[in-house]
XYZ file of C-alpha atoms in Angstrom:
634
model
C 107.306 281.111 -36.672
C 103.910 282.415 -36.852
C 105.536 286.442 -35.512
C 108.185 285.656 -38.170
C 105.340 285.280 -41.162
C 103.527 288.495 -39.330
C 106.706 290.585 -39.386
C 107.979 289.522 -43.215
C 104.096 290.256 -44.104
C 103.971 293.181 -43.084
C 106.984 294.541 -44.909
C 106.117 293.037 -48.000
C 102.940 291.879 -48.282
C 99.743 293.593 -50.586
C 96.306 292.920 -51.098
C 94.029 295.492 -51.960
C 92.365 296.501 -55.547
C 92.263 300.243 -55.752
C 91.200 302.285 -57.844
C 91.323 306.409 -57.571
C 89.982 307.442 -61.027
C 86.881 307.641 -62.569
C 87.419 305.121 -65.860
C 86.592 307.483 -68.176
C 88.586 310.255 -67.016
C 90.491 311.695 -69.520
C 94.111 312.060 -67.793
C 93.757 309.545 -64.354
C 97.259 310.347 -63.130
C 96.750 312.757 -60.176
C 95.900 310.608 -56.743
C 92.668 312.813 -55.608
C 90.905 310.068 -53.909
C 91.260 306.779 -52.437
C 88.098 304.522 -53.624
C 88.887 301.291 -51.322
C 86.858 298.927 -54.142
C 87.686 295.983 -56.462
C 88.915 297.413 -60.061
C 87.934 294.041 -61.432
C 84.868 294.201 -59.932
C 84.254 297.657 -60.959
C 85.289 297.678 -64.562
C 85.520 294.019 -65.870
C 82.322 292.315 -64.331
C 80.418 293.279 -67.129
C 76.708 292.059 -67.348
C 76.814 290.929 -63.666
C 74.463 291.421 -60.814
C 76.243 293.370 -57.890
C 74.044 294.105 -54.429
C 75.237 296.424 -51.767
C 73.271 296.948 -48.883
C 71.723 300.046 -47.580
C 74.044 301.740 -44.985
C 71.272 302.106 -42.853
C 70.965 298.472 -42.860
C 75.047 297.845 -42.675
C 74.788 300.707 -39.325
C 71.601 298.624 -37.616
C 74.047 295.633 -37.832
C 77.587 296.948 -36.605
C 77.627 294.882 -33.318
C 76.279 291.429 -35.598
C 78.042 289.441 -37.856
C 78.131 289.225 -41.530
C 75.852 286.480 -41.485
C 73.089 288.194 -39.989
C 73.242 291.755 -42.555
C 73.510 289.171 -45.768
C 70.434 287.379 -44.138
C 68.029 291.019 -43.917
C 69.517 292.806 -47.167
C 70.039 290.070 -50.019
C 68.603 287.297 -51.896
C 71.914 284.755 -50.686
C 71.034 281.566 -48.881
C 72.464 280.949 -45.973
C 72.863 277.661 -43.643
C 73.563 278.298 -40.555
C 74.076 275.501 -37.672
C 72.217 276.921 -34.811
C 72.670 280.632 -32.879
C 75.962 281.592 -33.541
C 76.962 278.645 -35.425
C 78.745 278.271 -38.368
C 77.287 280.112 -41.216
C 77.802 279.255 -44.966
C 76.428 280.963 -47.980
C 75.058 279.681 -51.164
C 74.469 281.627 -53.849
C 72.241 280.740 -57.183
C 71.399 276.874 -56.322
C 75.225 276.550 -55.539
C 77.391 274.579 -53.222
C 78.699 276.605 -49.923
C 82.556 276.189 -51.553
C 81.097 277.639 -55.201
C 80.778 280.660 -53.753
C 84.353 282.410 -52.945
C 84.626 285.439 -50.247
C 87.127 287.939 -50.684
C 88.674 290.559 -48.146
C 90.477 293.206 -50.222
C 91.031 291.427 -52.694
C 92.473 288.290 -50.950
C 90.509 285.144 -51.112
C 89.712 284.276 -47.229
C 88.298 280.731 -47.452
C 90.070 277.833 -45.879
C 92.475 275.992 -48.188
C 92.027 272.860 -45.916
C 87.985 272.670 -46.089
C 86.850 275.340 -48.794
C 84.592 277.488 -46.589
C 84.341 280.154 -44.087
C 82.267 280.866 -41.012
C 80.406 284.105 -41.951
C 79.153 283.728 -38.200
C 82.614 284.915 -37.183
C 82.920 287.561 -39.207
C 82.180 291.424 -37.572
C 80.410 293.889 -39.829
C 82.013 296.540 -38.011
C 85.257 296.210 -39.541
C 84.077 296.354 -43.285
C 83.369 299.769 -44.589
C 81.989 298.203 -48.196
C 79.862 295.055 -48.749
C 78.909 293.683 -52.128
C 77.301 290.660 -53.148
C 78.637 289.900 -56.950
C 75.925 287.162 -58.670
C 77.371 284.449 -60.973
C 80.185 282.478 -61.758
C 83.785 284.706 -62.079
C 86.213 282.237 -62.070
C 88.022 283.999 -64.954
C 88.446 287.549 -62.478
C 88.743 285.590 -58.991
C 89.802 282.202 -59.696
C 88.867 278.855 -58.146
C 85.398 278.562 -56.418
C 84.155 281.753 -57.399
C 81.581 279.390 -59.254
C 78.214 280.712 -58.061
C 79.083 283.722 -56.622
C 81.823 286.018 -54.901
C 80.824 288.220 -51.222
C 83.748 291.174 -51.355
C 84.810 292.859 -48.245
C 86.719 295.711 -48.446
C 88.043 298.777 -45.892
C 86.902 302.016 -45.875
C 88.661 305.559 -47.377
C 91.188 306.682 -44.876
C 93.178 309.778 -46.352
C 91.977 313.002 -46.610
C 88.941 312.563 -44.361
C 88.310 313.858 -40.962
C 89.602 312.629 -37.964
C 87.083 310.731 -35.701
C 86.066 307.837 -33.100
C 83.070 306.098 -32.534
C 82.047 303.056 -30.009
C 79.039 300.757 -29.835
C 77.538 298.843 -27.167
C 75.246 296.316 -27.164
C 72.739 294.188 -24.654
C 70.399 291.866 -25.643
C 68.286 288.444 -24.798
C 70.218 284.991 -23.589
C 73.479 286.594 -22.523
C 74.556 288.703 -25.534
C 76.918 291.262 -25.547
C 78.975 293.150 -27.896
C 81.112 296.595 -27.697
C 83.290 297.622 -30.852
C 85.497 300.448 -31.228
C 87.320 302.651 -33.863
C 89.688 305.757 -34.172
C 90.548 306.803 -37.442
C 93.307 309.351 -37.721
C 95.118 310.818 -40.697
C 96.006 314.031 -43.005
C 95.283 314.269 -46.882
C 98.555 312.209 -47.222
C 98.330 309.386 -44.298
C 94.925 307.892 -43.018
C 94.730 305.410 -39.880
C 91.847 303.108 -39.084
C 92.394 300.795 -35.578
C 89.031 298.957 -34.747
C 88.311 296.551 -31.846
C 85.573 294.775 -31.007
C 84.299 292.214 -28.562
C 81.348 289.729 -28.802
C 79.634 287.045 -25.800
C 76.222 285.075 -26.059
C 75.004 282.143 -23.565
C 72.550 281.310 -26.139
C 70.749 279.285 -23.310
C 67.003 280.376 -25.443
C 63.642 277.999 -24.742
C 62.574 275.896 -28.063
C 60.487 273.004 -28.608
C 61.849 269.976 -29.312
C 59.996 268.824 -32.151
C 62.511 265.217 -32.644
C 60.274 264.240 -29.190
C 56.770 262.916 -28.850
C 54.389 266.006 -27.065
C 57.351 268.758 -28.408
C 58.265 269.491 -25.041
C 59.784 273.179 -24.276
C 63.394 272.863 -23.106
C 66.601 275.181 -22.671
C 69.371 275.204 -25.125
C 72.740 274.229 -23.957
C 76.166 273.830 -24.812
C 75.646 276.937 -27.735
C 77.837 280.027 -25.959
C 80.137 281.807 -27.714
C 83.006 284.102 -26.951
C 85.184 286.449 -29.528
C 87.443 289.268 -30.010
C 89.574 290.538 -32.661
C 91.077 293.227 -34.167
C 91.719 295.088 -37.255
C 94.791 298.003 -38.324
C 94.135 299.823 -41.552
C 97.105 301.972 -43.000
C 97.176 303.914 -46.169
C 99.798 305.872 -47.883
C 99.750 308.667 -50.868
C 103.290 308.871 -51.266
C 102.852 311.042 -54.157
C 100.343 311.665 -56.841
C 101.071 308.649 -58.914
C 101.715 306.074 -56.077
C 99.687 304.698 -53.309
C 100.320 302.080 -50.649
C 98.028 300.485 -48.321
C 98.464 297.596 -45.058
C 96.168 295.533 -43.074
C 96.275 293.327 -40.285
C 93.629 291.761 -38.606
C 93.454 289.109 -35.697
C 90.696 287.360 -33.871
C 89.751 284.855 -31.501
C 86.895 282.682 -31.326
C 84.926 280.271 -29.371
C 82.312 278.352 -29.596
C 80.796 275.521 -27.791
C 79.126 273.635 -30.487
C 74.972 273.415 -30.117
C 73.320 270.341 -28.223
C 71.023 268.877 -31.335
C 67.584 268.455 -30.740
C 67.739 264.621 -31.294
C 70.525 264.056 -28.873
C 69.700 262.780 -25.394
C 72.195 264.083 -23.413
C 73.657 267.519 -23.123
C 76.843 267.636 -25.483
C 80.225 269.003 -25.201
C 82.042 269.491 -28.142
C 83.663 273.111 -28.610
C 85.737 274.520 -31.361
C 87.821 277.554 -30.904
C 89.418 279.636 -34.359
C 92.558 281.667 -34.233
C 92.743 284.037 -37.498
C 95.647 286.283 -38.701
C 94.945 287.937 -41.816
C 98.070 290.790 -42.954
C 98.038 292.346 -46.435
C 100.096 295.181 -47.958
C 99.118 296.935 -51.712
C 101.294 299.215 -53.983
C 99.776 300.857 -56.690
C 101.456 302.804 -59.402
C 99.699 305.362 -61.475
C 100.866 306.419 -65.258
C 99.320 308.231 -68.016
C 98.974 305.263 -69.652
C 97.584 302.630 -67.033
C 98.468 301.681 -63.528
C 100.557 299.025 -62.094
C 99.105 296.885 -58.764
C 101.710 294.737 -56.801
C 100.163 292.907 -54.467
C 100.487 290.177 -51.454
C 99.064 288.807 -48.687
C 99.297 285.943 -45.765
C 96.383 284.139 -44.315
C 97.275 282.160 -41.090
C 94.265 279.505 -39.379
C 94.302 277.545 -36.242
C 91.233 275.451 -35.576
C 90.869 273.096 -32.521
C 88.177 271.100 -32.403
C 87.549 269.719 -28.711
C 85.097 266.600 -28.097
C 85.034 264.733 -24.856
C 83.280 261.757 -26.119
C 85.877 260.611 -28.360
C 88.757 258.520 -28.111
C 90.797 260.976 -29.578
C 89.398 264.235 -27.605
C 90.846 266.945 -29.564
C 91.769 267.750 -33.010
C 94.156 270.625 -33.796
C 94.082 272.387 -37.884
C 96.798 274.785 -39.147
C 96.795 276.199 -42.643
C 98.692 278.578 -44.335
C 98.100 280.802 -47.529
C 100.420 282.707 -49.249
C 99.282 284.972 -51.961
C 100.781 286.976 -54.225
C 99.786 289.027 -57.548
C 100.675 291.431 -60.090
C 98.258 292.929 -62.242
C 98.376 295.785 -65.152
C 96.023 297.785 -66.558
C 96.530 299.498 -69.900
C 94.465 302.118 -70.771
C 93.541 302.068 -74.291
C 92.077 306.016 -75.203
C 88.898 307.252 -72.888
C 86.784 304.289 -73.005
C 88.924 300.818 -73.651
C 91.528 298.478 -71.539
C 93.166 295.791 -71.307
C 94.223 293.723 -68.055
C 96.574 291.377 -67.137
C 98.004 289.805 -64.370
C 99.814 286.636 -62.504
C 98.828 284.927 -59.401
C 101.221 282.578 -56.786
C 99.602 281.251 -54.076
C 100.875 278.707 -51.472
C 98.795 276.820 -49.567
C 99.990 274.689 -46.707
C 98.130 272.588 -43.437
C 99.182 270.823 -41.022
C 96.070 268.326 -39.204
C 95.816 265.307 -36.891
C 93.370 264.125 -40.007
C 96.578 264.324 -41.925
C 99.852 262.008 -42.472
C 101.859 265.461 -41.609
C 102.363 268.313 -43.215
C 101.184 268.840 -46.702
C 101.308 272.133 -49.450
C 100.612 272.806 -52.876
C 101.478 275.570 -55.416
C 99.102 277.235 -57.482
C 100.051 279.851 -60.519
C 97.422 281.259 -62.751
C 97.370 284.116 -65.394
C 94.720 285.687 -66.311
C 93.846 288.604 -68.919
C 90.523 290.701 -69.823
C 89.951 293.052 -72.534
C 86.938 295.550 -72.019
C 85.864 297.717 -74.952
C 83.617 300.902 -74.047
C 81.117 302.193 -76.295
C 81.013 305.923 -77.081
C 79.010 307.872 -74.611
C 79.883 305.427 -71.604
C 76.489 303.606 -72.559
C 77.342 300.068 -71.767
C 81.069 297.860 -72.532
C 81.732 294.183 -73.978
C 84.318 292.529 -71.734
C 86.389 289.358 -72.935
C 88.154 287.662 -69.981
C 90.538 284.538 -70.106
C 92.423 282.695 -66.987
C 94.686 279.020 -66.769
C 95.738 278.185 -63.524
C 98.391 275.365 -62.966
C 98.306 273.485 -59.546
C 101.502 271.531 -58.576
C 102.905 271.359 -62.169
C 99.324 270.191 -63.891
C 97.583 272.291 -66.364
C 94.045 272.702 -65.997
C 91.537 273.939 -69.040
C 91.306 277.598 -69.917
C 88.178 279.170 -68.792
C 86.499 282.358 -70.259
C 83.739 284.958 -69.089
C 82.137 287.143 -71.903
C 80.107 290.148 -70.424
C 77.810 293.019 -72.039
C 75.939 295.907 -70.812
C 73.991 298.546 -72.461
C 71.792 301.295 -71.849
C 69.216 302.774 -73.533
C 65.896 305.123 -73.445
C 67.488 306.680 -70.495
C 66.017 304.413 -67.767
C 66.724 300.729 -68.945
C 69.676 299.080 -69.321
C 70.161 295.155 -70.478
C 72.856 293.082 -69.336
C 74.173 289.486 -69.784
C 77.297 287.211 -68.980
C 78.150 283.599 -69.675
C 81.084 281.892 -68.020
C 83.317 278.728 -67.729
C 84.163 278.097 -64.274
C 86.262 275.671 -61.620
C 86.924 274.663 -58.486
C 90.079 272.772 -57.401
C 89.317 270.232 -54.490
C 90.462 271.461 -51.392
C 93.120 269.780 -48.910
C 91.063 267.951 -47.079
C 89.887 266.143 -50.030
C 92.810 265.308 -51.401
C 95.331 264.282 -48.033
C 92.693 263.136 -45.405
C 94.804 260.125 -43.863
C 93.527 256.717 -44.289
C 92.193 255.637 -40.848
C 88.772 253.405 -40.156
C 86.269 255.662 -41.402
C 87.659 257.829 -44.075
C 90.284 258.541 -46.535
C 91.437 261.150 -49.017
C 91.332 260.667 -53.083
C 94.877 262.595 -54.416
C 93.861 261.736 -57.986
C 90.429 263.945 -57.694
C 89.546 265.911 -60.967
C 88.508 270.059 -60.522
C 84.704 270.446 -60.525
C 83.939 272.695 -64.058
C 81.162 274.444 -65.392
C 79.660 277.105 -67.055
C 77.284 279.838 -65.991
C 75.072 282.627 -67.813
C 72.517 284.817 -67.123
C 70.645 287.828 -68.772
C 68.887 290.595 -67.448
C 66.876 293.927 -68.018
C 67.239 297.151 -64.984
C 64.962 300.084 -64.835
C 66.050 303.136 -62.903
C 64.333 306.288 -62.455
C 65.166 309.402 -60.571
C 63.343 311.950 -59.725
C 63.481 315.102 -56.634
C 61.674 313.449 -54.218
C 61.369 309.845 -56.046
C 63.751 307.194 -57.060
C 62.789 303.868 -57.894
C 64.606 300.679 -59.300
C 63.642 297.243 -61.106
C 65.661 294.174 -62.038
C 64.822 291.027 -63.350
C 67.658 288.565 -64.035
C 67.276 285.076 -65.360
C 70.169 282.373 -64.556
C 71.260 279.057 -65.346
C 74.249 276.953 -64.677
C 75.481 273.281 -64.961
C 78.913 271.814 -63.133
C 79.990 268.568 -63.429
C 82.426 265.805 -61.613
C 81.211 267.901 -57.863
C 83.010 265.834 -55.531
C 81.120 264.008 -52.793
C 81.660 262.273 -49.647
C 80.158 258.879 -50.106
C 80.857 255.501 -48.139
C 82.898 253.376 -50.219
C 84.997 250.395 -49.564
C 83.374 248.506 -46.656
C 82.060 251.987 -45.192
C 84.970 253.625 -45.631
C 84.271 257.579 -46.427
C 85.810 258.431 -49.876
C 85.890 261.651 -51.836
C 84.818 260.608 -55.521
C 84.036 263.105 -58.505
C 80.120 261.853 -58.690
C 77.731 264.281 -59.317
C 76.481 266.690 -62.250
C 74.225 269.811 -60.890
C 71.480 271.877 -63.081
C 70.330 274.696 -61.953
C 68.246 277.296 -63.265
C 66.245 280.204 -61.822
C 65.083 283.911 -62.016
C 66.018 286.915 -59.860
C 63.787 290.352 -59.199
C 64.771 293.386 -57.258
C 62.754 296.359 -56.388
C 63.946 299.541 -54.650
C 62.226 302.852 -54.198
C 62.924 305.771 -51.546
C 60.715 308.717 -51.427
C 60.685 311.912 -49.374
C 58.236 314.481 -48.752
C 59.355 317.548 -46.221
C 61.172 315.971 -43.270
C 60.084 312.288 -43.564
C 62.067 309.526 -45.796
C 60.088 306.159 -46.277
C 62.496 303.499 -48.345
C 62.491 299.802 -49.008
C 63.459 296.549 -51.436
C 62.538 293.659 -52.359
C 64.974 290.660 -53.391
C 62.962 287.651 -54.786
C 65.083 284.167 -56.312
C 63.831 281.384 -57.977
C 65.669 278.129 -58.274
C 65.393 274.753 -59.308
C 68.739 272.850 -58.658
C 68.724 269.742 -59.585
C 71.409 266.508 -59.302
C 72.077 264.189 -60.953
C 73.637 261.111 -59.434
C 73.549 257.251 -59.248
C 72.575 257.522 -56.108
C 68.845 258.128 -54.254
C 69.640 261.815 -54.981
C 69.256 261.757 -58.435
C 66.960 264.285 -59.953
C 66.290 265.925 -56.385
C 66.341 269.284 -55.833
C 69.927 269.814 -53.767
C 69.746 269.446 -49.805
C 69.177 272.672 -47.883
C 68.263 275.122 -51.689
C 64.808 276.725 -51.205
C 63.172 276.851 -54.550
C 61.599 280.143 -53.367
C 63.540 283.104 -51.245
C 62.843 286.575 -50.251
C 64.387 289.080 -48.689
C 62.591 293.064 -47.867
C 63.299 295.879 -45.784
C 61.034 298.692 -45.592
C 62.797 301.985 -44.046
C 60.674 305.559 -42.384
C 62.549 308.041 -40.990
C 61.484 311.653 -39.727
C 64.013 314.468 -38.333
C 66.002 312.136 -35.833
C 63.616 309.134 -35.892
C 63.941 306.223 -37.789
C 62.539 302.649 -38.255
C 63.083 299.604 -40.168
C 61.058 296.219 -40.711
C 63.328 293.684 -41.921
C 61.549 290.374 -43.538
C 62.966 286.941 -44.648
C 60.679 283.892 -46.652
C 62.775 280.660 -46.787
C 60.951 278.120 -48.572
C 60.618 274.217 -47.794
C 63.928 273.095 -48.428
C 65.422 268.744 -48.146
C 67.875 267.896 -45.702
C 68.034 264.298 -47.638
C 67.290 262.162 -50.293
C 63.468 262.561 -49.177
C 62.405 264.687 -46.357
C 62.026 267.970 -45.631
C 61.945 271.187 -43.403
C 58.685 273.436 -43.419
C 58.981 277.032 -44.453
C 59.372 280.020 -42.806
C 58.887 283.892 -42.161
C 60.890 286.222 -39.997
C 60.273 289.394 -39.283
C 62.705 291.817 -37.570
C 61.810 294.974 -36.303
C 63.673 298.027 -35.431
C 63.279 301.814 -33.882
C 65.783 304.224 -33.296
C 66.729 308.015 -31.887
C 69.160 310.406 -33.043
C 70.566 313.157 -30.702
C 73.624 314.824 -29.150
C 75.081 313.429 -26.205
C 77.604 316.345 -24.268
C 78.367 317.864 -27.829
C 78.535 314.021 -28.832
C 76.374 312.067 -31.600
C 74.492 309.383 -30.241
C 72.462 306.831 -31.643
C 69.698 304.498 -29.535
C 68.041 302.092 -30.760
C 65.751 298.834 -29.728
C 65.387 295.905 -32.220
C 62.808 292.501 -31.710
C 64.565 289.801 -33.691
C 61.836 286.770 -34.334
C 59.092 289.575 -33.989
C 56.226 286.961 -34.403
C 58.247 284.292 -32.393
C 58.407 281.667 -34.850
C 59.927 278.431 -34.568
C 61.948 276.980 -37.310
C 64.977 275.418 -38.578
C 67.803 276.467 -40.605
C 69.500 272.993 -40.607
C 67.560 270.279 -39.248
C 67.418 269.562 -35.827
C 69.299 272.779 -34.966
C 67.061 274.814 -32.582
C 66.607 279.127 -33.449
C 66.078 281.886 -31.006
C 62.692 282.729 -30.410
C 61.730 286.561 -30.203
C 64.574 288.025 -28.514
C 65.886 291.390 -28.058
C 69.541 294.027 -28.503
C 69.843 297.093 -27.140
C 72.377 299.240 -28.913
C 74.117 302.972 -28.145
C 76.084 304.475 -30.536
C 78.706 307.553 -29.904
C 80.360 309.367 -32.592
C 83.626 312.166 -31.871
């Protein structure tokens, strides 16, 4: 069955946004150049904060996952369960499932628990990362509440012909080697990557849940992965494009020992992912036409020896598909609209068999340029109907707009939604839990409003942003013992959360030398409110204070980077705590040919001033450890 979905998807499936015009071009009909980016993202998220991270950064990180780049170059939160553990990410005081996560377009997240495991997911095989701030429910649909992360491939026609590989040692057992060849002429490009992952984890910590913190050895916290991903992209002529994916991986991870437990655990979890999309684009003088579809396929099993029942096995299924146009309206002005079907099935040993759902949503946005390309207004609108019920129409309303050259002001405001996922609504009944089918969607609004300053010189560039936010859901559905002890999902809790954001950039450079860095500050209070020992706390595991820097020198083929992280005291429950803490990271590199090869070498101290600290309590973190990488371009 599962070949039988992969074959049919790749035929007819679809899922990137492309765009290969510049918006304000007068006549966008000739196909010059592939930009492998979000159109909605581009042109209709109007007043909101996007971050990309430096490509130096994205290069230091190509044998790491995604969780560890976000961590050095942004202002997210993430909780992550221990080395190589699952890895969730929180953006703006939200929940881990109000921030969505989409890969070309597609949204990746689980339909049976709302998240994804950013610990399992390779930087390598992303060629653009952005980080898009604030709810966009209205452009990307349920749970893009807080936030949206957007992964998306890299431009394959038209450009040279290469191959690179990486390989990578470090501290407690870890080792990584990816690959890529990417072929092609100016009609046909070709992108196959590989890559390959292991870590014992087996570090030293103290165990602060003990009397005297004694120093023992991790166990039970190795991890073993390997995947795949096939790009393909077509001009077929110069008004039509059409572009594939398919990417597979494996992975497995025995599930860390907690501090507090007294004997060495056993539990491991092992993911099987199939992700295939296919896009076809259509440009006209008028506008463009984007067909697209794409098939999601998960397999967790969830192993614990200690149990009565030892092993759990997950399926799920999405089916997406979508069909967007965009109607260009003179130089400066558009319209877009578009349909959605998704299908979402799961199959579970938590479940009374097989269950699906069918979602269809419509959604249109109307952006209106002003003359001189000096800012836009953008009016966006989306219903989506789940199983045959209508839920409420929400609305985004965006502005930008420049002015004195160097500033720029900005502001969006937002109603949002999140449908409950699966596992909320068709848990089985058993002893300790059930599901709740007549759950409500979480809603909301968001806003926030901002000034940027930009400046540009020779040898001097320099950039400032402050943003303010503020957002309130209600009916956020909670877990809570009900019933005799019986674990219930229930629609309980309101959340208020307001904060401020700051950037600063700069980069200088002065004869052969380069010195770069940024700063990513957030503020936020996020508060619930419950009937329940909760109420008016700040939420569990949100830092009111978070920063991010990187600070970059590089001279002829040298280079160096100091990579810093604050995470401030943060609750795990109704009333205690976790302390605070700095990292620092530390890297050095060399640049140089290698047999009429490119080669990069470079040495980086994670932990440099071998802190201890939590992320989630009672989940040891590597001390200062060390990776080794080499790097060979063709």
């Amino acid at each position: 069955m599962l070949l039988k979905y992969f074959w049919v998807s790749c035929l007819c499936a679809c899922p990137v946004l492309l765009s290969a015009q510049d918006y304000f071009q007068e006549k966008p009909v000739r196909l010059e150049e592939v930009r492998i980016t979000s159109s909605r993202l581009r042109d209709y998220a109007v007043g909101a904060s996007v971050l990309e991270p430096d490509s130096s950064l994205v290069k230091l990180h190509q044998s790491e996952s995604l969780s560890s780049l976000l961590s050095a170059a942004s202002g997210v939160n993430l909780k992550t369960y221990g080395a190589g553990g699952l890895s969730s990410v929180s953006l703006r005081g939200g929940m881990t499932d109000h921030t969505a996560v989409l890969w070309n377009g597609l949204n990746i997240k689980s339909p049976m628990n709302g998240g994804i495991n950013f610990s399992v997911l390779p930087v390598s095989l992303f060629g653009n990362v952005k980080i898009q701030y604030g709810g966009s429910a209205t452009l990307f649909g349920s749970g893009a509440m807080s936030g949206v992360v957007h992964l998306d491939g890299n431009d394959l026609p038209g450009q040279p012909a290469s191959a690179d590989i990486s390989a990578t040692m470090g501290s407690f057992g870890f080792g990584a080697m990816s690959g890529s060849l990417k072929t092609g002429t100016k009609k046909f490009g070709s992108r196959t990557a590989l890559y390959l992952q292991t870590a014992d984890n087996d570090f030293p910590y103290k165990n602060t849940s003990r009397i005297g913190h004694p120093e023992e050895i991790q166990t039970n916290a190795g991890m073993n992965q390997l995947g795949g991903l096939q790009e393909n992209q077509w001009r077929i002529n110069d008004h039509s494009l059409l572009t594939s994916a398919v990417w597979f991986q494996y992975y497995d991870k025995d599930l860390q020992t907690l501090m507090t437990s007294r004997q060495q655990g056993e539990t491991n979890q092992t993911d099987k992912n199939l992700a295939v999309s296919l896009n076809y684009k259509y440009y006209a003088a008028s506008g463009h036409l984007t067909l697209k579809q794409g098939l999601l396929r998960n397999k967790v099993v969830y192993s614990d020896p200690a149990m009565a029942d030892p092993q759990s096995d997950n399926n799920s299924l999405s089916w997406i598909n979508e069909a967007e146009y965009k109607l260009r309206l003179g130089e400066l002005h558009s319209i877009l609209a578009g349909v959605n079907y998704t299908y979402e099935s799961a199959e579970s040993d938590g479940y009374r068999g097989s269950v699906f759902r069918n979602r269809l949503a419509a959604f249109v946005s109307g952006r209106l340029g002003m003359s001189g390309g000096e800012g836009a207004l953008v009016l966006s609108l989306r219903d989506e109907m789940t199983d045959g019920q209508i839920h409420p129409v929400v609305f985004s309303f965006g502005a930008e707009h420049g002015f004195l050259n160097a500033f720029r002001i900005k502001g969006n405001i937002s109603r949002n939604y999140r449908i409950p996922n699966l596992n909320d609504l068709y848990w089985k009944e058993d002893g300790f839990s059930a599901g709740n089918p007549a759950l409500e969607p979480e809603s909301g609004w968001s806003g926030d409003a901002g000034i940027v300053y930009s400046y540009k010189g020779e040898s001097f560039s320099t950039g400032v942003s402050v943003t303010g936010f503020a957002s309130s859901t209600k009916d956020i559905i909670v877990w809570l013992p009900e019933n005799g002890g019986k674990w219930t999902p229930r629609n309980k809790k309101n959340g208020d959360t307001r904060g401020i954001e700051a950037n600063f950039n700069f980069s200088a450079i002065a004869n052969k030398s380069r010195l770069s860095g940024r700063v990513f500050y957030t503020y936020t209070s996020s508060v619930l409110t419950s009937s329940d020992e909760y109420d008016e706390k700040q939420m569990i595991y949100i830092p009111k204070h978070q920063m991010s820097s990187n600070m970059e020198f590089s001279r002829n083929s040298f280079y160096s980077i100091l990579a810093c992280r604050f995470t401030g005291e943060r609750y795990y429950d109704y009333s205690k705590t976790l302390d605070a803490y700095f990292i620092m990271d530390a890297s050095v590199g060399y640049r140089f040919s290698l047999a009429g090869l490119d080669a990069d070498i470079s040495v980086k101290i994670l932990n440099l001033t071998d802190r201890q600290y939590q992320v989630v309590a009672w989940y040891a973190m590597p001390p200062r450890n060390y990776k080794f990488t080499l790097n060979i371009t063709i």
